[in-house]
mmCIF file of C-alpha atoms in Angstrom:
data_model
loop_
_atom_site.group_PDB
_atom_site.id
_atom_site.type_symbol
_atom_site.label_atom_id
_atom_site.label_comp_id
_atom_site.label_asym_id
_atom_site.label_seq_id
_atom_site.Cartn_x
_atom_site.Cartn_y
_atom_site.Cartn_z
ATOM 1 C CA MET A 1 0.000 0.000 0.000
ATOM 2 C CA ASN A 2 1.212 3.495 -0.770
ATOM 3 C CA SER A 3 0.802 6.589 1.384
ATOM 4 C CA THR A 4 -2.377 7.705 -0.375
ATOM 5 C CA ASP A 5 -4.005 4.302 0.163
ATOM 6 C CA LEU A 6 -3.224 4.350 3.884
ATOM 7 C CA LEU A 7 -4.628 7.828 4.359
ATOM 8 C CA GLN A 8 -7.810 6.953 2.465
ATOM 9 C CA LEU A 9 -8.191 3.804 4.544
ATOM 10 C CA CYS A 10 -7.779 5.768 7.779
ATOM 11 C CA ARG A 11 -10.439 8.229 6.648
ATOM 12 C CA ARG A 12 -12.797 5.412 5.683
ATOM 13 C CA LEU A 13 -12.345 3.399 8.877
ATOM 14 C CA LEU A 14 -11.976 6.110 11.505
ATOM 15 C CA ASP A 15 -12.163 9.789 10.628
ATOM 16 C CA THR A 16 -13.039 11.389 7.307
ATOM 17 C CA ASP A 17 -10.951 14.412 8.270
ATOM 18 C CA ALA A 18 -7.813 12.528 9.371
ATOM 19 C CA VAL A 19 -4.632 14.496 8.667
ATOM 20 C CA PRO A 20 -1.325 12.785 7.814
ATOM 21 C CA LEU A 21 1.536 13.661 10.165
ATOM 22 C CA ALA A 22 4.430 11.349 9.324
ATOM 23 C CA TRP A 23 5.473 8.138 7.634
ATOM 24 C CA HIS A 24 7.479 5.428 9.378
ATOM 25 C CA SER A 25 9.275 2.374 8.047
ATOM 26 C CA GLY A 26 7.466 -0.899 8.708
ATOM 27 C CA HIS A 27 8.386 -4.543 8.226
ATOM 28 C CA ALA A 28 9.732 -5.738 4.880
ATOM 29 C CA GLY A 29 9.609 -2.356 3.181
ATOM 30 C CA THR A 30 6.078 -1.432 4.249
ATOM 31 C CA GLN A 31 5.120 2.053 5.417
ATOM 32 C CA VAL A 32 3.156 2.992 8.527
ATOM 33 C CA LEU A 33 1.128 6.202 8.625
ATOM 34 C CA ARG A 34 0.902 8.444 11.693
ATOM 35 C CA ALA A 35 -2.215 10.594 11.446
ATOM 36 C CA SER A 36 -4.171 13.040 13.570
ATOM 37 C CA THR A 37 -7.868 12.375 14.217
ATOM 38 C CA ALA A 38 -10.564 14.365 15.974
ATOM 39 C CA ASN A 39 -11.784 11.704 18.424
ATOM 40 C CA HIS A 40 -8.721 9.514 18.994
ATOM 41 C CA GLY A 41 -5.794 11.911 18.783
ATOM 42 C CA GLU A 42 -2.761 10.563 16.951
ATOM 43 C CA VAL A 43 -3.136 7.104 15.442
ATOM 44 C CA MET A 44 -0.999 4.648 13.492
ATOM 45 C CA VAL A 45 -2.252 2.972 10.325
ATOM 46 C CA LYS A 46 -0.274 -0.219 9.875
ATOM 47 C CA PRO A 47 -0.512 -2.542 6.845
ATOM 48 C CA HIS A 48 0.534 -6.181 7.219
ATOM 49 C CA ARG A 49 2.733 -8.221 4.921
ATOM 50 C CA SER A 50 0.433 -11.222 5.098
ATOM 51 C CA GLN A 51 -2.920 -12.359 6.394
ATOM 52 C CA GLU A 52 -1.128 -14.464 9.010
ATOM 53 C CA ARG A 53 0.632 -11.445 10.531
ATOM 54 C CA HIS A 54 -2.647 -9.512 10.440
ATOM 55 C CA THR A 55 -4.552 -12.276 12.206
ATOM 56 C CA GLN A 56 -1.880 -12.644 14.873
ATOM 57 C CA GLU A 57 -1.718 -8.950 15.704
ATOM 58 C CA VAL A 58 -5.482 -8.457 15.765
ATOM 59 C CA HIS A 59 -5.858 -11.489 18.032
ATOM 60 C CA ALA A 60 -3.139 -10.215 20.368
ATOM 61 C CA TYR A 61 -4.788 -6.817 20.711
ATOM 62 C CA ARG A 62 -8.280 -8.225 21.221
ATOM 63 C CA THR A 63 -7.249 -10.768 23.838
ATOM 64 C CA TRP A 64 -3.935 -10.397 25.667
ATOM 65 C CA VAL A 65 -3.231 -6.683 25.203
ATOM 66 C CA THR A 66 -6.726 -5.499 26.087
ATOM 67 C CA ALA A 67 -6.890 -7.705 29.173
ATOM 68 C CA ALA A 68 -3.327 -7.528 30.478
ATOM 69 C CA LEU A 69 -1.696 -4.364 29.086
ATOM 70 C CA PRO A 70 -4.521 -1.852 28.606
ATOM 71 C CA ASP A 71 -2.416 1.210 29.464
ATOM 72 C CA ARG A 72 1.007 -0.122 28.465
ATOM 73 C CA ALA A 73 0.393 -0.732 24.750
ATOM 74 C CA PRO A 74 -1.571 0.807 21.887
ATOM 75 C CA ARG A 75 -5.337 0.290 21.662
ATOM 76 C CA LEU A 76 -6.852 -1.314 18.584
ATOM 77 C CA LEU A 77 -9.311 1.112 16.977
ATOM 78 C CA ALA A 78 -10.183 -0.430 13.621
ATOM 79 C CA THR A 79 -9.228 -3.268 11.267
ATOM 80 C CA ALA A 80 -9.536 -4.043 7.580
ATOM 81 C CA ASP A 81 -9.071 -7.424 5.906
ATOM 82 C CA GLU A 82 -8.673 -6.159 2.353
ATOM 83 C CA PRO A 83 -5.936 -5.090 2.450
ATOM 84 C CA PRO A 84 -4.927 -6.448 5.893
ATOM 85 C CA THR A 85 -4.467 -3.311 8.014
ATOM 86 C CA ILE A 86 -4.985 -2.107 11.568
ATOM 87 C CA VAL A 87 -5.480 1.337 13.075
ATOM 88 C CA ILE A 88 -4.151 1.734 16.621
ATOM 89 C CA THR A 89 -3.542 4.591 19.003
ATOM 90 C CA ALA A 90 -0.096 6.146 18.740
ATOM 91 C CA VAL A 91 2.132 5.546 21.770
ATOM 92 C CA PRO A 92 3.982 8.700 22.874
ATOM 93 C CA GLY A 93 7.750 8.517 23.130
ATOM 94 C CA ILE A 94 10.592 6.952 21.166
ATOM 95 C CA PRO A 95 12.013 3.411 21.090
ATOM 96 C CA LEU A 96 14.187 2.501 24.048
ATOM 97 C CA SER A 97 16.865 1.494 21.538
ATOM 98 C CA GLN A 98 17.109 5.148 20.466
ATOM 99 C CA ARG A 99 17.160 6.711 23.917
ATOM 100 C CA THR A 100 20.320 7.648 25.795
ATOM 101 C CA LEU A 101 19.468 7.349 29.472
ATOM 102 C CA ALA A 102 21.323 7.764 32.721
ATOM 103 C CA LEU A 103 22.303 4.446 34.265
ATOM 104 C CA LYS A 104 19.555 4.364 36.895
ATOM 105 C CA ALA A 105 16.891 5.377 34.397
ATOM 106 C CA GLU A 106 18.016 2.679 31.953
ATOM 107 C CA GLN A 107 17.957 0.028 34.657
ATOM 108 C CA HIS A 108 14.479 1.174 35.679
ATOM 109 C CA ALA A 109 13.356 0.907 32.055
ATOM 110 C CA TYR A 110 14.517 -2.721 31.960
ATOM 111 C CA ARG A 111 12.688 -3.443 35.206
ATOM 112 C CA GLN A 112 9.556 -2.186 33.503
ATOM 113 C CA ALA A 113 10.328 -4.361 30.495
ATOM 114 C CA GLY A 114 10.600 -7.377 32.794
ATOM 115 C CA GLN A 115 7.206 -6.587 34.296
ATOM 116 C CA LEU A 116 5.661 -6.096 30.854
ATOM 117 C CA LEU A 117 6.860 -9.463 29.607
ATOM 118 C CA LYS A 118 5.864 -11.227 32.817
ATOM 119 C CA THR A 119 2.368 -9.765 32.458
ATOM 120 C CA LEU A 120 2.120 -10.750 28.786
ATOM 121 C CA HIS A 121 3.275 -14.319 29.495
ATOM 122 C CA ALA A 122 0.526 -14.598 32.116
ATOM 123 C CA ALA A 123 -2.193 -13.137 29.852
ATOM 124 C CA GLY A 124 -3.444 -16.607 28.925
ATOM 125 C CA PRO A 125 -3.276 -20.022 30.572
ATOM 126 C CA PRO A 126 -0.169 -22.089 29.755
ATOM 127 C CA ARG A 127 -0.706 -24.804 27.166
ATOM 128 C CA LEU A 128 1.169 -28.083 26.961
ATOM 129 C CA GLU A 129 2.181 -28.531 23.313
ATOM 130 C CA PRO A 130 3.641 -32.022 22.770
ATOM 131 C CA ASP A 131 4.538 -31.307 19.132
ATOM 132 C CA TRP A 132 5.771 -27.726 19.446
ATOM 133 C CA THR A 133 9.459 -28.539 19.748
ATOM 134 C CA ALA A 134 9.167 -30.777 16.676
ATOM 135 C CA TRP A 135 7.626 -27.851 14.818
ATOM 136 C CA LEU A 136 10.542 -25.652 15.873
ATOM 137 C CA ALA A 137 12.963 -28.310 14.634
ATOM 138 C CA ASP A 138 11.156 -28.286 11.283
ATOM 139 C CA ARG A 139 11.510 -24.506 11.196
ATOM 140 C CA ALA A 140 15.226 -24.902 11.805
ATOM 141 C CA GLU A 141 15.460 -27.140 8.745
ATOM 142 C CA TYR A 142 13.593 -24.529 6.729
ATOM 143 C CA TRP A 143 16.035 -21.802 7.817
ATOM 144 C CA ILE A 144 19.036 -24.049 7.171
ATOM 145 C CA HIS A 145 17.777 -24.411 3.619
ATOM 146 C CA GLN A 146 17.185 -20.657 3.349
ATOM 147 C CA ALA A 147 20.696 -19.891 4.622
ATOM 148 C CA GLY A 148 22.271 -22.147 1.996
ATOM 149 C CA ASP A 149 26.043 -21.808 1.766
ATOM 150 C CA ARG A 150 26.075 -19.137 4.484
ATOM 151 C CA THR A 151 26.306 -22.002 6.973
ATOM 152 C CA THR A 152 29.052 -24.574 7.416
ATOM 153 C CA LEU A 153 28.604 -28.300 7.929
ATOM 154 C CA SER A 154 29.621 -28.010 11.575
ATOM 155 C CA TYR A 155 27.252 -25.074 12.106
ATOM 156 C CA ARG A 156 24.319 -27.063 10.735
ATOM 157 C CA ALA A 157 25.254 -30.052 12.873
ATOM 158 C CA ASP A 158 25.334 -27.855 15.980
ATOM 159 C CA VAL A 159 21.885 -26.387 15.251
ATOM 160 C CA ARG A 160 20.418 -29.843 14.666
ATOM 161 C CA ALA A 161 21.947 -31.191 17.868
ATOM 162 C CA HIS A 162 20.304 -28.395 19.839
ATOM 163 C CA MET A 163 16.974 -28.996 18.122
ATOM 164 C CA ARG A 164 17.131 -32.697 19.044
ATOM 165 C CA ALA A 165 17.926 -31.759 22.638
ATOM 166 C CA LEU A 166 14.983 -29.365 22.611
ATOM 167 C CA GLN A 167 12.664 -32.120 21.379
ATOM 168 C CA ASP A 168 13.879 -34.383 24.182
ATOM 169 C CA LEU A 169 12.409 -31.878 26.652
ATOM 170 C CA ALA A 170 8.886 -32.135 25.224
ATOM 171 C CA PRO A 171 6.141 -31.649 26.169
ATOM 172 C CA LEU A 172 6.809 -28.062 27.188
ATOM 173 C CA PRO A 173 4.299 -25.385 28.212
ATOM 174 C CA THR A 174 3.693 -22.501 25.843
ATOM 175 C CA VAL A 175 2.450 -19.045 26.832
ATOM 176 C CA PRO A 176 1.364 -15.864 25.026
ATOM 177 C CA CYS A 177 4.585 -14.483 23.517
ATOM 178 C CA HIS A 178 5.578 -11.297 21.738
ATOM 179 C CA LEU A 179 8.378 -12.894 19.656
ATOM 180 C CA ASP A 180 10.134 -9.636 18.799
ATOM 181 C CA PHE A 181 10.775 -8.490 22.340
ATOM 182 C CA MET A 182 13.592 -6.018 21.819
ATOM 183 C CA PRO A 183 14.260 -2.381 22.804
ATOM 184 C CA ARG A 184 13.133 -1.185 19.380
ATOM 185 C CA ASN A 185 9.601 -2.283 20.320
ATOM 186 C CA MET A 186 9.713 -0.763 23.804
ATOM 187 C CA ILE A 187 8.589 2.862 23.636
ATOM 188 C CA TYR A 188 10.052 5.095 26.356
ATOM 189 C CA GLY A 189 7.682 7.956 27.057
ATOM 190 C CA HIS A 190 8.244 11.453 28.429
ATOM 191 C CA ASP A 191 6.590 10.162 31.622
ATOM 192 C CA ASP A 192 9.436 7.616 31.956
ATOM 193 C CA ILE A 193 6.978 4.776 31.310
ATOM 194 C CA VAL A 194 7.884 1.922 28.955
ATOM 195 C CA ARG A 195 5.140 0.675 26.642
ATOM 196 C CA LEU A 196 5.166 -2.270 24.246
ATOM 197 C CA ILE A 197 4.313 -2.175 20.528
ATOM 198 C CA ASP A 198 4.329 -4.423 17.438
ATOM 199 C CA PHE A 199 2.416 -7.616 18.190
ATOM 200 C CA GLU A 200 2.302 -9.037 14.666
ATOM 201 C CA HIS A 201 4.503 -12.012 15.582
ATOM 202 C CA SER A 202 2.581 -12.766 18.783
ATOM 203 C CA ARG A 203 1.309 -16.277 19.454
ATOM 204 C CA TYR A 204 1.602 -19.090 21.968
ATOM 205 C CA ASP A 205 5.240 -20.213 22.091
ATOM 206 C CA LEU A 206 8.019 -21.147 24.512
ATOM 207 C CA HIS A 207 8.643 -18.339 27.005
ATOM 208 C CA ALA A 208 12.400 -18.612 26.377
ATOM 209 C CA ARG A 209 11.931 -17.417 22.819
ATOM 210 C CA ASP A 210 10.919 -13.993 24.165
ATOM 211 C CA LEU A 211 14.080 -13.845 26.262
ATOM 212 C CA VAL A 212 16.661 -15.157 23.835
ATOM 213 C CA ARG A 213 17.442 -11.937 21.952
ATOM 214 C CA LEU A 214 17.963 -9.962 25.135
ATOM 215 C CA ALA A 215 20.019 -12.824 26.566
ATOM 216 C CA THR A 216 22.331 -13.115 23.572
ATOM 217 C CA ARG A 217 22.499 -9.578 22.173
ATOM 218 C CA ILE A 218 22.303 -7.256 25.193
ATOM 219 C CA TRP A 219 22.791 -8.965 28.531
ATOM 220 C CA PRO A 220 26.276 -10.428 27.942
ATOM 221 C CA GLN A 221 27.616 -6.850 27.720
ATOM 222 C CA ARG A 222 25.173 -5.410 30.279
ATOM 223 C CA PRO A 223 24.654 -7.808 33.201
ATOM 224 C CA ASP A 224 23.182 -4.900 35.169
ATOM 225 C CA LEU A 225 20.290 -4.719 32.713
ATOM 226 C CA SER A 226 19.826 -8.486 32.982
ATOM 227 C CA ALA A 227 19.626 -8.177 36.763
ATOM 228 C CA SER A 228 17.143 -5.289 36.526
ATOM 229 C CA PHE A 229 14.932 -7.148 34.056
ATOM 230 C CA LEU A 230 14.938 -10.390 36.053
ATOM 231 C CA ASP A 231 14.171 -8.545 39.301
ATOM 232 C CA GLU A 232 10.672 -8.060 37.855
ATOM 233 C CA TYR A 233 10.312 -10.932 35.407
ATOM 234 C CA GLY A 234 11.586 -13.529 37.879
ATOM 235 C CA HIS A 235 14.913 -15.297 38.141
ATOM 236 C CA LEU A 236 15.555 -18.177 35.783
ATOM 237 C CA ALA A 237 15.930 -21.814 36.761
ATOM 238 C CA GLU A 238 18.488 -24.193 35.273
ATOM 239 C CA ALA A 239 15.821 -25.532 32.913
ATOM 240 C CA ASP A 240 15.229 -21.994 31.603
ATOM 241 C CA HIS A 241 18.936 -21.596 30.853
ATOM 242 C CA GLU A 242 18.874 -24.879 28.943
ATOM 243 C CA LEU A 243 15.907 -23.722 26.867
ATOM 244 C CA LEU A 244 17.672 -20.452 26.117
ATOM 245 C CA GLU A 245 20.763 -22.275 24.869
ATOM 246 C CA HIS A 246 18.675 -24.304 22.429
ATOM 247 C CA CYS A 247 16.481 -21.411 21.297
ATOM 248 C CA ALA A 248 19.550 -19.194 20.807
ATOM 249 C CA ARG A 249 20.732 -21.452 17.977
ATOM 250 C CA LEU A 250 17.416 -21.142 16.165
ATOM 251 C CA ASP A 251 17.320 -17.367 16.616
ATOM 252 C CA ALA A 252 20.893 -16.954 15.328
ATOM 253 C CA LEU A 253 20.159 -19.195 12.353
ATOM 254 C CA THR A 254 17.076 -17.152 11.476
ATOM 255 C CA ALA A 255 19.091 -13.923 11.662
ATOM 256 C CA LEU A 256 21.800 -15.424 9.458
ATOM 257 C CA ALA A 257 19.316 -16.653 6.860
ATOM 258 C CA THR A 258 17.619 -13.262 6.585
ATOM 259 C CA THR A 259 20.742 -11.116 6.233
ATOM 260 C CA THR A 260 21.346 -9.544 2.854
ATOM 261 C CA SER A 261 24.285 -10.613 0.729
ATOM 262 C CA ALA A 262 26.105 -7.371 1.538
ATOM 263 C CA GLU A 263 25.568 -7.817 5.268
ATOM 264 C CA PHE A 264 26.754 -11.407 5.071
ATOM 265 C CA SER A 265 29.912 -10.378 3.225
ATOM 266 C CA CYS A 266 30.727 -7.959 6.051
ATOM 267 C CA LYS A 267 30.058 -10.459 8.806
ATOM 268 C CA GLY A 268 31.834 -13.390 7.233
ATOM 269 C CA PRO A 269 30.848 -17.083 7.183
ATOM 270 C CA ALA A 270 28.838 -18.707 9.936
ATOM 271 C CA HIS A 271 31.747 -20.493 11.561
ATOM 272 C CA ARG A 272 33.223 -17.092 12.447
ATOM 273 C CA THR A 273 30.048 -15.886 14.140
ATOM 274 C CA PRO A 274 30.661 -15.203 17.855
ATOM 275 C CA GLY A 275 29.491 -17.900 20.235
ATOM 276 C CA LEU A 276 26.009 -17.763 21.663
ATOM 277 C CA ILE A 277 26.726 -18.813 25.213
ATOM 278 C CA VAL A 278 24.019 -17.390 27.441
ATOM 279 C CA ASN A 279 25.914 -15.989 30.392
ATOM 280 C CA TYR A 280 24.153 -13.447 32.565
ATOM 281 C CA ALA A 281 23.234 -12.717 36.147
ATOM 282 C CA THR A 282 20.466 -14.692 37.848
#
């Protein structure tokens, strides 16, 4: 959808006099419109890449977000199926990833993030999914194929070994997950409150999959932020660490498979990728 289409859709669904304010980059080259409306203030008009992403985000807003995070996430105002689009309230502030905060303020932000994720994971009853780890192993095979010659034989063997170990732990409980839980989706407001956005990947999954990117990309260099987060989320048991080790391989493989050729050339082959040992304060 182009900018004109999004504005027309906003006017049809919500406010005939909506005024465009800004355009933001969305997933996979899409654009998101920020607009001003008479009755709802500033809103975001977000198109989805696929019907699956649309269904997941609408479901998340109508169930988990409304019930568990009513004032800590956008509100869903309108939806359209053709093309798949949502209109949500705009969250004031900027992504935590773009904020430079004093140490205490940053640690407090991560405590809030821990509370947000704890609340989201408790937004629905846990489900035992006997086949979920097998599904994740199948996804690993898909991403191995997508990565092609970006992976080495030993790298693929390591991923598969971790997927087998993950399957040995089944059945495992799944909970409502965000599945892109990173500072770029945590909006830090002028009131010093952290709010969560972007639920298009949300579904029931292993809780460790919401922790793995923080645990491998941020916490190794910032154990203080790990400690702050876990003060609210809850400290992790040995079994949680084991899950994180296995899920880290799948996350790294996915990232490798989706890098561009230019990015891959800069980073080098997979066997030179830094290790993914999860090592942080508990």
